[in-house]
Amino acid sequence: MTTTYNCTSDDERAKGLEHAQRAISEKKCVVFPTDTVYGIAADAFSPQAVTMLLVSKGRSRAMPPPVLIPRINALDGLATDVPADARKLAEAFWPGGLTLILHAQPSLDWDLGETKGTVALRMPDDEIAQELLTLTGPLAVSSANRTGHAPGQTAAAAREQLADSVEVYLEGGFRPLEGEAAVPSTIVDATGPRLRVVRNGAVTLDQLREHVPGVLGLGEIPMAEEEPAEEAAAPDEAAPADAAHAEAAPARGSSVVETAAVESPSGEHTAVPAPVRNPEP
């Protein structure tokens, strides 16, 4: 039975976390607050649970969910060949609004969707999220809304969209604070020779470059890779590793600061210039 717990009360918070832990172990979905927006979560190592998450959102396997982790040392357990620069960013901005796309550990028995061998990892800066992740371990998490609709900024708003497809709703008040716009995490692709931003968000490019000066901004390519103007190819879509995780990655060469994910009739996601309206946690 679907239950909502008011986590501003210590007693209900404890009961809610216990129920949420049990629901995750039973391959069911839960909704909880993060430092960006509310997320819908499922056991990252259960294909059945991840499928239920995607079905609840009305989302295809072509848009696999990121994985939230409770502590930075989980990085090496879930990803392989982690670049030193990616590790620097994790140490600087975790917990916080930074998502890193990395090569997934090939030995792990999981199925997040069409990831092309990658995984998007983040450590959220939210007490309730941290408490739940400590109890459950890594969770596959997506924004708590039906695909194409505004993300839930409270558990009540998320429940209006997701209804009984979720077992437990943990209500912790507005995320972010009431009246503030929902800002997604910044996504950095660390699977290539150079780290590059594939979605702008909570951590700015200037902040990233304070720790890793060579990070490429959204749409930037290294000078050596630029083609002569008369031979330049038409703008293309983001690379597969990016498209798998960035719900709002613009075409190469775009100067767009924020983009929105828009669903076509086929269910494919296309990035268009607009304020972000469906950010991931």
XYZ file of N, CA and C in Angstrom:
843
model
N 0.841 -1.192 0.000
C 0.000 0.000 0.000
C 0.878 1.245 0.000
N 0.543 2.204 -0.847
C 1.308 3.449 -0.936
C 1.148 4.278 0.336
N 2.270 4.733 0.890
C 2.249 5.495 2.131
C 3.168 6.700 2.014
N 2.714 7.839 2.553
C 3.533 9.047 2.618
C 3.936 9.297 4.069
N 5.210 9.612 4.280
C 5.715 9.903 5.619
C 6.215 11.345 5.666
N 5.827 12.065 6.713
C 6.282 13.430 6.915
C 7.651 13.396 7.607
N 8.699 13.560 6.837
C 10.051 13.406 7.374
C 10.549 14.634 8.119
N 9.708 15.655 8.274
C 10.073 16.766 9.152
C 9.835 16.382 10.604
N 9.143 15.255 10.818
C 8.946 14.683 12.150
C 9.949 13.549 12.329
N 10.729 13.594 13.419
C 11.764 12.575 13.636
C 11.177 11.169 13.683
N 10.016 11.015 14.332
C 9.406 9.701 14.463
C 8.967 9.165 13.103
N 8.267 10.009 12.340
C 7.806 9.566 11.009
C 8.975 9.355 10.064
N 10.004 10.159 10.214
C 11.192 10.006 9.363
C 11.818 8.629 9.555
N 11.952 8.210 10.798
C 12.528 6.889 11.082
C 11.657 5.782 10.503
N 10.328 5.908 10.683
C 9.417 4.905 10.136
C 9.455 4.910 8.613
N 9.510 6.110 8.032
C 9.535 6.212 6.581
C 10.788 5.613 5.971
N 11.927 5.882 6.595
C 13.182 5.325 6.087
C 13.189 3.800 6.193
N 12.643 3.282 7.287
C 12.565 1.827 7.460
C 11.674 1.201 6.392
N 10.513 1.835 6.141
C 9.598 1.321 5.116
C 10.236 1.430 3.733
N 10.943 2.549 3.488
C 11.574 2.745 2.182
C 12.663 1.697 1.944
N 13.440 1.405 2.982
C 14.470 0.372 2.858
C 13.840 -0.978 2.520
N 12.735 -1.285 3.172
C 12.046 -2.552 2.916
C 11.485 -2.585 1.492
N 10.928 -1.454 1.060
C 10.364 -1.389 -0.294
C 11.449 -1.596 -1.349
N 12.610 -0.981 -1.153
C 13.713 -1.156 -2.101
C 14.136 -2.614 -2.158
N 14.203 -3.272 -1.015
C 14.607 -4.685 -0.976
C 13.577 -5.578 -1.656
N 12.325 -5.097 -1.726
C 11.257 -5.844 -2.386
C 11.086 -5.446 -3.850
N 12.066 -4.706 -4.389
C 12.096 -4.297 -5.803
C 10.986 -3.304 -6.147
N 10.582 -2.515 -5.164
C 9.560 -1.485 -5.398
C 10.225 -0.111 -5.466
N 9.450 0.886 -5.862
C 9.981 2.239 -6.018
C 9.635 3.113 -4.818
N 10.524 4.063 -4.539
C 10.271 5.048 -3.490
C 10.576 6.431 -4.046
N 9.974 7.450 -3.436
C 10.250 8.844 -3.796
C 10.832 9.540 -2.579
N 11.893 10.297 -2.775
C 12.537 10.983 -1.658
C 13.182 12.287 -2.147
N 13.467 13.206 -1.230
C 14.064 14.483 -1.631
C 15.558 14.360 -1.887
N 16.055 15.138 -2.832
C 17.493 15.290 -3.029
C 17.799 16.778 -2.917
N 19.026 17.169 -3.169
C 19.396 18.577 -3.093
C 18.962 19.355 -4.327
N 18.467 18.672 -5.363
C 17.989 19.372 -6.555
C 16.459 19.318 -6.609
N 15.899 18.171 -6.959
C 14.447 17.964 -6.946
C 14.182 16.618 -6.282
N 12.916 16.219 -6.212
C 12.592 14.889 -5.680
C 12.926 13.835 -6.727
N 13.348 12.673 -6.225
C 13.697 11.589 -7.125
C 12.851 10.359 -6.877
N 12.649 9.575 -7.938
C 12.033 8.261 -7.806
C 13.175 7.255 -7.906
N 13.226 6.327 -6.937
C 14.384 5.448 -6.823
C 13.997 3.989 -6.842
N 14.963 3.173 -7.278
C 14.797 1.719 -7.282
C 16.176 1.091 -7.095
N 16.190 -0.171 -6.716
C 17.426 -0.915 -6.541
C 18.207 -0.940 -7.859
N 19.404 -0.342 -7.862
C 20.192 -0.245 -9.091
C 20.622 -1.607 -9.618
N 20.644 -2.626 -8.745
C 21.129 -3.940 -9.156
C 20.002 -4.911 -9.497
N 18.772 -4.400 -9.561
C 17.626 -5.235 -9.919
C 17.023 -4.771 -11.247
N 17.206 -5.540 -12.335
C 16.583 -5.165 -13.604
C 15.067 -4.994 -13.475
N 14.433 -5.836 -12.639
C 12.987 -5.734 -12.433
C 12.619 -4.388 -11.811
N 13.391 -3.961 -10.799
C 13.100 -2.700 -10.124
C 13.346 -1.510 -11.044
N 14.438 -1.561 -11.825
C 14.738 -0.466 -12.748
C 13.662 -0.367 -13.823
N 13.187 -1.520 -14.305
C 12.106 -1.515 -15.289
C 10.856 -0.869 -14.702
N 10.552 -1.172 -13.446
C 9.386 -0.582 -12.796
C 9.536 0.942 -12.698
N 10.758 1.399 -12.406
C 11.013 2.840 -12.341
C 10.741 3.488 -13.692
N 11.283 2.893 -14.755
C 11.102 3.468 -16.093
C 9.636 3.452 -16.514
N 8.937 2.372 -16.204
C 7.508 2.284 -16.541
C 6.717 3.333 -15.755
N 7.058 3.530 -14.489
C 6.363 4.523 -13.659
C 6.481 5.913 -14.268
N 7.642 6.206 -14.851
C 7.868 7.518 -15.457
C 7.344 7.608 -16.891
N 7.072 6.454 -17.513
C 6.708 6.462 -18.916
C 7.926 6.733 -19.776
N 9.035 6.103 -19.404
C 10.327 6.382 -20.031
C 10.908 5.103 -20.618
N 11.635 5.221 -21.734
C 12.182 4.043 -22.394
C 13.572 3.707 -21.868
N 14.051 2.526 -22.243
C 15.388 2.088 -21.853
C 16.481 2.934 -22.509
N 16.109 3.716 -23.515
C 17.082 4.576 -24.182
C 17.527 5.733 -23.287
N 16.801 5.973 -22.198
C 17.157 7.035 -21.250
C 17.377 6.428 -19.876
N 18.506 5.738 -19.668
C 18.760 5.060 -18.390
C 18.938 6.051 -17.251
N 18.539 5.683 -16.047
C 18.649 6.589 -14.909
C 20.073 6.658 -14.369
N 20.443 7.798 -13.790
C 21.714 7.891 -13.068
C 21.649 7.042 -11.800
N 22.791 6.868 -11.160
C 22.871 6.129 -9.907
C 23.394 7.056 -8.817
N 22.655 7.162 -7.720
C 23.095 7.963 -6.576
C 23.807 7.053 -5.586
N 24.884 7.572 -5.018
C 25.700 6.779 -4.098
C 25.817 7.500 -2.759
N 26.034 6.743 -1.656
C 26.073 7.342 -0.327
C 27.411 7.938 0.059
N 28.487 7.480 -0.579
C 29.819 7.962 -0.189
C 30.761 7.871 -1.386
N 31.802 8.678 -1.358
C 32.683 8.792 -2.512
C 33.449 7.514 -2.794
N 33.711 6.694 -1.751
C 34.480 5.483 -2.005
C 33.689 4.426 -2.775
N 32.398 4.682 -3.018
C 31.607 3.776 -3.866
C 31.959 3.966 -5.339
N 32.659 5.046 -5.632
C 33.016 5.368 -7.015
C 33.760 4.215 -7.689
N 34.781 3.707 -7.041
C 35.595 2.665 -7.660
C 34.902 1.312 -7.703
N 33.885 1.129 -6.868
C 33.142 -0.118 -6.910
C 32.185 -0.192 -8.077
N 31.775 0.969 -8.593
C 30.776 1.013 -9.661
C 31.347 1.423 -11.010
N 32.500 2.101 -10.996
C 33.102 2.586 -12.240
C 34.524 2.055 -12.363
N 35.006 2.026 -13.599
C 36.367 1.574 -13.849
C 37.095 2.616 -14.681
N 38.411 2.568 -14.651
C 39.235 3.522 -15.417
C 38.832 4.957 -15.117
N 38.666 5.267 -13.837
C 38.260 6.617 -13.436
C 39.436 7.572 -13.638
N 39.303 8.575 -14.513
C 40.403 9.514 -14.738
C 40.731 10.304 -13.473
N 41.990 10.677 -13.335
C 42.411 11.457 -12.171
C 41.641 12.768 -12.093
N 41.372 13.388 -13.240
C 40.642 14.662 -13.238
C 39.194 14.475 -12.777
N 38.580 13.348 -13.150
C 37.216 13.075 -12.689
C 37.209 12.889 -11.184
N 38.225 12.235 -10.672
C 38.322 12.031 -9.227
C 38.482 13.361 -8.501
N 39.239 14.277 -9.098
C 39.402 15.609 -8.507
C 38.056 16.322 -8.383
N 37.243 16.220 -9.433
C 35.932 16.873 -9.406
C 35.018 16.231 -8.374
N 35.063 14.914 -8.270
C 34.246 14.219 -7.275
C 34.645 14.663 -5.863
N 35.931 14.743 -5.621
C 36.409 15.146 -4.293
C 36.042 16.592 -3.983
N 35.966 17.428 -5.020
C 35.657 18.843 -4.823
C 34.161 19.113 -4.680
N 33.327 18.364 -5.404
C 31.906 18.730 -5.497
C 30.934 17.681 -4.971
N 31.423 16.572 -4.452
C 30.537 15.597 -3.807
C 30.651 15.706 -2.300
N 29.551 15.686 -1.569
C 28.186 15.657 -2.110
C 27.820 16.995 -2.748
N 27.011 16.946 -3.785
C 26.602 18.175 -4.461
C 26.060 17.929 -5.843
N 25.888 19.025 -6.581
C 25.184 18.988 -7.860
C 26.049 18.684 -9.058
N 26.841 17.613 -8.989
C 27.675 17.188 -10.102
C 27.449 15.717 -10.383
N 27.156 15.393 -11.644
C 27.023 14.008 -12.092
C 28.174 13.692 -13.030
N 28.831 12.559 -12.809
C 29.948 12.136 -13.648
C 29.560 10.901 -14.458
N 29.728 10.969 -15.776
C 29.526 9.800 -16.639
C 30.864 9.078 -16.746
N 30.877 7.810 -16.357
C 32.102 7.014 -16.305
C 31.871 5.652 -16.959
N 32.959 4.932 -17.200
C 32.833 3.560 -17.680
C 32.385 2.680 -16.508
N 31.316 1.916 -16.704
C 30.786 1.064 -15.639
C 31.678 -0.157 -15.428
N 31.744 -0.615 -14.181
C 32.464 -1.844 -13.884
C 31.825 -2.988 -14.678
N 32.571 -3.645 -15.558
C 31.977 -4.707 -16.394
C 31.541 -5.930 -15.601
N 32.071 -6.091 -14.390
C 31.744 -7.282 -13.600
C 30.409 -7.171 -12.873
N 29.824 -5.960 -12.837
C 28.589 -5.766 -12.076
C 27.392 -6.365 -12.798
N 26.527 -7.014 -12.027
C 25.328 -7.649 -12.573
C 24.164 -6.679 -12.447
N 24.079 -5.739 -13.399
C 22.978 -4.799 -13.381
C 22.546 -4.462 -14.802
N 21.386 -3.854 -14.935
C 20.852 -3.491 -16.238
C 20.044 -2.211 -16.060
N 20.687 -1.080 -16.344
C 20.042 0.222 -16.172
C 19.371 0.709 -17.459
N 19.534 -0.044 -18.529
C 19.002 0.382 -19.817
C 20.128 0.418 -20.838
N 19.947 1.215 -21.878
C 20.927 1.289 -22.961
C 22.033 2.270 -22.585
N 22.942 1.828 -21.730
C 23.995 2.700 -21.200
C 25.257 2.694 -22.046
N 25.381 1.732 -22.966
C 26.588 1.585 -23.788
C 27.837 1.470 -22.916
N 27.683 0.755 -21.806
C 28.826 0.477 -20.951
C 29.226 1.598 -20.019
N 28.353 2.587 -19.854
C 28.662 3.708 -18.972
C 27.688 3.764 -17.803
N 28.022 4.575 -16.817
C 27.125 4.816 -15.696
C 27.288 6.271 -15.271
N 26.187 6.915 -14.917
C 26.211 8.297 -14.439
C 26.065 8.268 -12.921
N 27.070 8.779 -12.207
C 27.098 8.702 -10.748
C 27.037 10.088 -10.107
N 26.351 10.144 -8.958
C 26.294 11.389 -8.188
C 26.104 11.066 -6.715
N 26.626 11.928 -5.867
C 26.442 11.833 -4.419
C 25.672 13.072 -3.987
N 24.388 12.930 -3.611
C 23.549 14.099 -3.311
C 23.859 14.723 -1.959
N 23.656 16.031 -1.888
C 23.898 16.775 -0.653
C 22.561 17.024 0.048
N 21.983 15.961 0.600
C 20.695 16.054 1.279
C 20.668 15.007 2.390
N 20.281 15.398 3.596
C 20.334 14.486 4.741
C 19.439 13.264 4.561
N 18.211 13.484 4.122
C 17.286 12.359 3.956
C 17.791 11.415 2.874
N 18.255 11.984 1.762
C 18.803 11.157 0.686
C 19.997 10.351 1.186
N 20.883 10.999 1.934
C 22.066 10.310 2.452
C 21.688 9.187 3.418
N 20.704 9.440 4.269
C 20.267 8.410 5.220
C 19.698 7.205 4.487
N 18.879 7.458 3.470
C 18.298 6.347 2.713
C 19.377 5.564 1.971
N 20.294 6.270 1.299
C 21.349 5.604 0.543
C 22.273 4.795 1.445
N 22.482 5.274 2.659
C 23.302 4.526 3.615
C 22.627 3.210 3.978
N 21.298 3.216 4.032
C 20.549 2.004 4.357
C 20.466 1.038 3.177
N 20.346 1.576 1.977
C 20.055 0.740 0.805
C 21.257 0.452 -0.081
N 22.263 1.325 -0.054
C 23.323 1.260 -1.038
C 22.911 2.010 -2.298
N 23.698 1.927 -3.377
C 23.428 2.690 -4.602
C 22.009 2.477 -5.128
N 21.395 3.579 -5.566
C 20.038 3.530 -6.103
C 19.990 4.144 -7.495
N 19.240 3.496 -8.385
C 18.917 4.104 -9.669
C 17.855 5.159 -9.390
N 18.104 6.394 -9.802
C 17.212 7.492 -9.445
C 16.973 8.395 -10.643
N 15.722 8.758 -10.847
C 15.348 9.730 -11.866
C 14.429 10.761 -11.218
N 14.217 11.881 -11.892
C 13.348 12.906 -11.323
C 11.944 12.346 -11.116
N 11.301 12.738 -10.018
C 10.012 12.158 -9.613
C 8.862 12.823 -10.361
N 8.666 12.394 -11.584
C 7.603 12.933 -12.432
C 7.389 12.001 -13.618
N 6.255 12.148 -14.268
C 6.051 11.475 -15.540
C 6.890 12.203 -16.580
N 7.509 11.463 -17.479
C 8.366 12.061 -18.492
C 7.596 13.102 -19.302
N 8.220 14.273 -19.456
C 7.595 15.360 -20.186
C 6.855 16.338 -19.310
N 6.718 16.026 -18.004
C 6.036 16.917 -17.071
C 7.043 17.526 -16.099
N 6.611 18.543 -15.392
C 7.500 19.228 -14.452
C 7.901 18.289 -13.319
N 9.158 18.351 -12.870
C 9.614 17.484 -11.780
C 8.958 17.852 -10.467
N 8.733 16.863 -9.606
C 8.137 17.117 -8.305
C 9.108 17.835 -7.386
N 8.656 18.941 -6.795
C 9.481 19.654 -5.823
C 9.026 19.365 -4.396
N 7.975 18.553 -4.267
C 7.554 17.990 -2.979
C 7.109 16.562 -3.255
N 7.028 15.756 -2.204
C 6.543 14.397 -2.384
C 5.084 14.406 -2.813
N 4.311 15.365 -2.292
C 2.892 15.461 -2.655
C 2.739 15.730 -4.151
N 3.584 16.626 -4.703
C 3.514 16.931 -6.133
C 3.922 15.709 -6.954
N 4.905 14.970 -6.467
C 5.328 13.762 -7.167
C 4.225 12.713 -7.151
N 3.518 12.610 -6.031
C 2.453 11.600 -5.909
C 1.306 11.896 -6.863
N 1.048 13.164 -7.161
C -0.009 13.512 -8.116
C 0.275 12.904 -9.485
N 1.548 12.737 -9.822
C 1.914 12.189 -11.129
C 2.164 10.683 -11.099
N 2.796 10.209 -10.033
C 3.242 8.814 -9.997
C 2.282 7.883 -9.270
N 1.433 8.454 -8.414
C 0.358 7.718 -7.745
C 0.832 6.417 -7.101
N 0.107 5.327 -7.355
C 0.366 4.067 -6.668
C 1.502 3.249 -7.285
N 2.186 3.796 -8.283
C 3.339 3.083 -8.841
C 4.532 3.144 -7.887
N 4.406 3.995 -6.854
C 5.459 4.151 -5.841
C 4.944 3.639 -4.508
N 5.751 2.857 -3.806
C 5.360 2.273 -2.523
C 5.455 3.274 -1.371
N 6.535 4.080 -1.356
C 6.787 4.991 -0.233
C 7.148 6.375 -0.755
N 6.505 7.394 -0.196
C 6.846 8.784 -0.463
C 7.405 9.389 0.822
N 8.628 9.901 0.754
C 9.243 10.562 1.897
C 9.138 12.069 1.686
N 8.273 12.706 2.459
C 8.029 14.150 2.305
C 8.985 14.929 3.200
N 9.798 15.768 2.563
C 10.753 16.567 3.331
C 10.649 18.050 3.081
N 9.528 18.485 2.469
C 9.394 19.904 2.133
C 9.940 20.194 0.744
N 9.932 21.451 0.369
C 10.333 21.835 -0.989
C 11.813 21.573 -1.246
N 12.103 21.061 -2.445
C 13.464 20.899 -2.943
C 13.512 21.449 -4.363
N 14.277 22.506 -4.625
C 14.947 23.324 -3.627
C 13.938 24.123 -2.815
N 14.374 25.154 -2.116
C 13.470 25.916 -1.267
C 12.311 26.482 -2.067
N 11.160 26.611 -1.411
C 9.963 27.110 -2.084
C 10.247 28.461 -2.733
N 9.837 28.595 -3.986
C 10.043 29.834 -4.717
C 11.305 29.835 -5.566
N 12.222 28.899 -5.306
C 13.441 28.816 -6.096
C 13.248 27.848 -7.260
N 13.899 28.155 -8.379
C 13.791 27.296 -9.554
C 14.552 25.997 -9.333
N 14.024 24.929 -9.895
C 14.700 23.628 -9.816
C 15.880 23.619 -10.782
N 17.077 23.474 -10.250
C 18.293 23.453 -11.067
C 18.861 22.037 -11.063
N 19.093 21.450 -12.231
C 19.608 20.075 -12.275
C 21.087 20.028 -11.932
N 21.595 18.841 -11.734
C 23.032 18.686 -11.545
C 23.740 18.951 -12.872
N 24.961 19.403 -12.786
C 25.814 19.529 -13.967
C 26.316 18.139 -14.331
N 26.264 17.794 -15.612
C 26.740 16.483 -16.048
C 28.056 16.637 -16.807
N 29.070 15.893 -16.371
C 30.380 15.897 -17.023
C 30.676 14.495 -17.538
N 30.977 14.396 -18.828
C 31.346 13.117 -19.436
C 32.846 12.897 -19.219
N 33.178 11.834 -18.483
C 34.578 11.526 -18.190
C 35.008 10.235 -18.879
N 34.347 9.881 -19.987
C 34.669 8.630 -20.678
C 35.613 8.829 -21.855
N 35.900 10.078 -22.220
C 36.779 10.352 -23.355
C 38.133 10.868 -22.909
N 38.952 11.313 -23.863
C 40.288 11.809 -23.538
C 40.267 13.122 -22.769
N 39.196 13.896 -22.908
C 39.053 15.161 -22.182
C 37.704 15.175 -21.474
N 37.674 15.646 -20.232
C 36.401 15.830 -19.535
C 35.629 16.934 -20.233
N 34.319 16.741 -20.390
C 33.523 17.791 -21.024
C 32.121 17.826 -20.452
N 31.604 19.024 -20.342
C 30.257 19.236 -19.826
C 29.253 18.889 -20.908
N 28.260 18.062 -20.563
C 27.201 17.735 -21.516
C 25.844 18.262 -21.042
N 25.787 18.797 -19.831
C 24.606 19.533 -19.385
C 25.041 20.538 -18.331
N 24.690 21.806 -18.534
C 24.954 22.818 -17.526
C 23.986 22.664 -16.364
N 24.423 23.029 -15.185
C 23.555 22.889 -14.020
C 24.108 23.593 -12.804
N 24.015 22.931 -11.660
C 24.301 23.554 -10.373
C 25.755 23.973 -10.201
N 26.686 23.239 -10.796
C 28.108 23.580 -10.706
C 28.517 24.249 -12.014
N 29.043 25.458 -11.928
C 29.372 26.216 -13.134
C 30.678 25.735 -13.759
N 30.867 26.097 -15.024
C 32.097 25.741 -15.725
C 33.307 26.374 -15.042
N 33.165 27.620 -14.598
C 34.271 28.283 -13.898
C 34.654 27.519 -12.633
N 33.659 27.029 -11.907
C 33.936 26.256 -10.696
C 34.665 24.955 -11.036
N 34.226 24.295 -12.103
C 34.892 23.060 -12.529
C 36.347 23.337 -12.893
N 36.577 24.443 -13.625
C 37.924 24.748 -14.103
C 38.867 25.204 -12.999
N 38.328 25.574 -11.852
C 39.192 25.880 -10.715
C 39.960 24.636 -10.274
N 39.383 23.469 -10.533
C 40.005 22.209 -10.129
C 40.600 21.445 -11.308
N 39.944 21.545 -12.462
C 40.442 20.888 -13.677
C 40.353 21.906 -14.818
N 41.424 22.664 -15.048
C 41.375 23.743 -16.051
C 41.003 23.282 -17.456
N 41.275 22.026 -17.780
C 41.050 21.574 -19.146
C 39.652 21.083 -19.455
N 38.703 21.212 -18.511
C 37.340 20.757 -18.777
C 36.754 21.540 -19.951
N 36.171 20.822 -20.901
C 35.524 21.471 -22.045
C 34.107 21.868 -21.667
N 33.710 23.078 -22.039
C 32.361 23.541 -21.773
C 31.372 22.937 -22.741
N 30.105 23.229 -22.519
C 29.038 22.701 -23.349
C 29.237 23.106 -24.806
N 29.387 22.115 -25.691
C 29.535 22.396 -27.111
C 30.950 22.705 -27.552
N 31.888 22.852 -26.609
C 33.270 23.164 -26.983
C 33.998 21.924 -27.487
N 34.921 22.124 -28.435
C 35.802 21.048 -28.868
C 37.219 21.604 -28.853
N 38.227 20.761 -28.594
C 39.608 21.249 -28.572
C 40.001 21.861 -29.902
N 40.874 22.854 -29.882
C 41.287 23.546 -31.098
C 41.792 22.564 -32.146
N 42.547 21.554 -31.729
C 43.140 20.606 -32.679
C 42.092 19.788 -33.403
N 40.871 19.702 -32.810
C 39.827 18.886 -33.411
C 38.892 19.691 -34.299
N 39.056 21.020 -34.323
C 38.153 21.848 -35.111
C 38.410 21.627 -36.592
N 37.354 21.555 -37.379
C 37.462 21.361 -38.809
C 37.462 22.716 -39.512
N 38.091 22.831 -40.706
C 38.004 24.072 -41.474
C 36.556 24.442 -41.712
N 36.268 25.744 -41.738
C 34.887 26.214 -41.835
C 34.188 25.659 -43.060
N 34.932 25.584 -44.224
C 34.257 25.130 -45.441
C 33.971 23.648 -45.420
N 34.633 22.880 -44.490
C 34.403 21.455 -44.423
C 33.655 21.042 -43.171
N 33.241 22.009 -42.385
C 32.605 21.692 -41.105
C 31.333 20.888 -41.316
N 31.184 19.863 -40.532
C 29.985 19.030 -40.627
C 28.815 19.719 -39.971
N 27.611 19.318 -40.351
C 26.413 19.871 -39.725
C 26.364 19.440 -38.268
N 25.758 20.254 -37.395
C 25.676 19.885 -35.977
C 25.049 18.514 -35.818
N 25.662 17.691 -34.958
C 25.117 16.372 -34.729
C 24.667 16.249 -33.290
N 24.103 15.086 -32.973
C 23.654 14.855 -31.609
C 24.837 14.525 -30.724
N 24.612 14.564 -29.421
C 25.675 14.248 -28.471
C 26.135 12.811 -28.671
N 27.373 12.550 -28.250
C 27.940 11.199 -28.365
C 27.104 10.220 -27.572
N 27.142 8.926 -27.931
C 26.292 7.935 -27.269
C 26.365 7.955 -25.758
N 27.565 8.090 -25.186
C 27.680 8.085 -23.728
C 26.934 9.264 -23.136
N 26.920 10.394 -23.859
C 26.216 11.574 -23.362
C 24.712 11.370 -23.477
N 24.271 10.945 -24.659
C 22.842 10.819 -24.911
C 22.195 9.821 -23.970
N 22.972 8.860 -23.515
C 22.411 7.836 -22.642
C 22.019 8.384 -21.288
N 22.681 9.469 -20.860
C 22.454 9.960 -19.506
C 22.005 11.411 -19.432
N 22.382 12.236 -20.393
C 22.039 13.651 -20.325
C 20.688 13.865 -20.977
N 19.675 14.133 -20.164
C 18.325 14.299 -20.693
C 18.208 15.601 -21.466
N 19.250 16.447 -21.378
C 19.180 17.748 -22.019
C 20.515 18.164 -22.595
N 21.125 17.341 -23.444
C 22.407 17.682 -24.036
C 22.192 18.262 -25.422
N 22.666 19.494 -25.693
C 22.466 20.103 -27.002
C 23.439 19.564 -28.033
N 23.194 19.880 -29.278
C 24.071 19.447 -30.343
C 25.427 20.113 -30.210
N 26.464 19.460 -30.779
C 27.806 20.004 -30.721
C 27.840 21.378 -31.370
N 28.565 22.325 -30.713
C 28.675 23.660 -31.255
C 27.624 24.593 -30.731
N 26.647 24.106 -29.988
C 25.595 24.968 -29.476
C 26.125 25.866 -28.379
N 25.612 27.083 -28.326
C 26.006 28.001 -27.261
C 24.919 28.092 -26.207
N 23.935 27.193 -26.292
C 22.827 27.209 -25.349
C 23.323 26.921 -23.940
N 22.913 27.703 -22.974
C 23.334 27.500 -21.591
C 22.453 26.476 -20.918
N 21.166 26.521 -21.141
C 20.226 25.564 -20.567
C 19.395 24.981 -21.698
N 19.031 23.708 -21.601
C 18.189 23.075 -22.602
C 17.092 22.301 -21.916
N 16.076 21.946 -22.674
C 14.979 21.163 -22.099
C 14.805 19.883 -22.895
N 14.432 18.810 -22.229
C 14.164 17.553 -22.912
C 12.727 17.553 -23.384
N 12.533 17.330 -24.664
C 11.194 17.319 -25.248
C 10.986 15.972 -25.914
N 9.890 15.337 -25.646
C 9.636 14.031 -26.226
C 8.938 14.156 -27.567
N 9.458 13.432 -28.545
C 8.798 13.343 -29.836
C 7.728 12.262 -29.757
N 6.849 12.156 -30.752
C 5.813 11.122 -30.715
C 6.370 9.719 -30.549
N 7.610 9.483 -31.004
C 8.180 8.146 -30.907
C 8.738 7.853 -29.524
N 8.778 8.892 -28.673
C 9.324 8.697 -27.331
C 10.787 9.073 -27.241
N 11.398 9.446 -28.390
C 12.791 9.876 -28.376
C 12.865 11.251 -27.716
N 14.014 11.567 -27.109
C 14.204 12.865 -26.492
C 15.035 13.744 -27.414
N 14.583 14.968 -27.636
C 15.295 15.916 -28.467
C 15.581 17.160 -27.658
N 16.805 17.683 -27.730
C 17.159 18.862 -26.948
C 16.844 20.122 -27.743
N 16.180 21.077 -27.119
C 15.869 22.343 -27.753
C 16.205 23.462 -26.797
N 16.582 24.666 -27.309
C 16.899 25.764 -26.427
C 15.695 26.178 -25.618
N 15.827 26.133 -24.301
C 14.741 26.508 -23.397
C 15.219 26.306 -21.975
N 14.560 26.892 -20.984
C 14.951 26.603 -19.610
C 14.711 25.128 -19.305
N 15.557 24.538 -18.457
C 15.380 23.146 -18.088
C 14.049 22.956 -17.379
N 13.250 22.026 -17.862
C 11.946 21.818 -17.250
C 11.781 20.412 -16.695
N 12.756 19.548 -16.937
C 12.648 18.187 -16.456
C 14.008 17.666 -16.022
N 14.654 18.336 -15.043
C 16.004 17.952 -14.663
C 16.051 16.667 -13.874
N 17.181 15.954 -14.012
C 17.419 14.791 -13.167
C 17.855 15.283 -11.801
N 17.681 14.438 -10.793
C 18.134 14.827 -9.459
C 19.639 15.039 -9.404
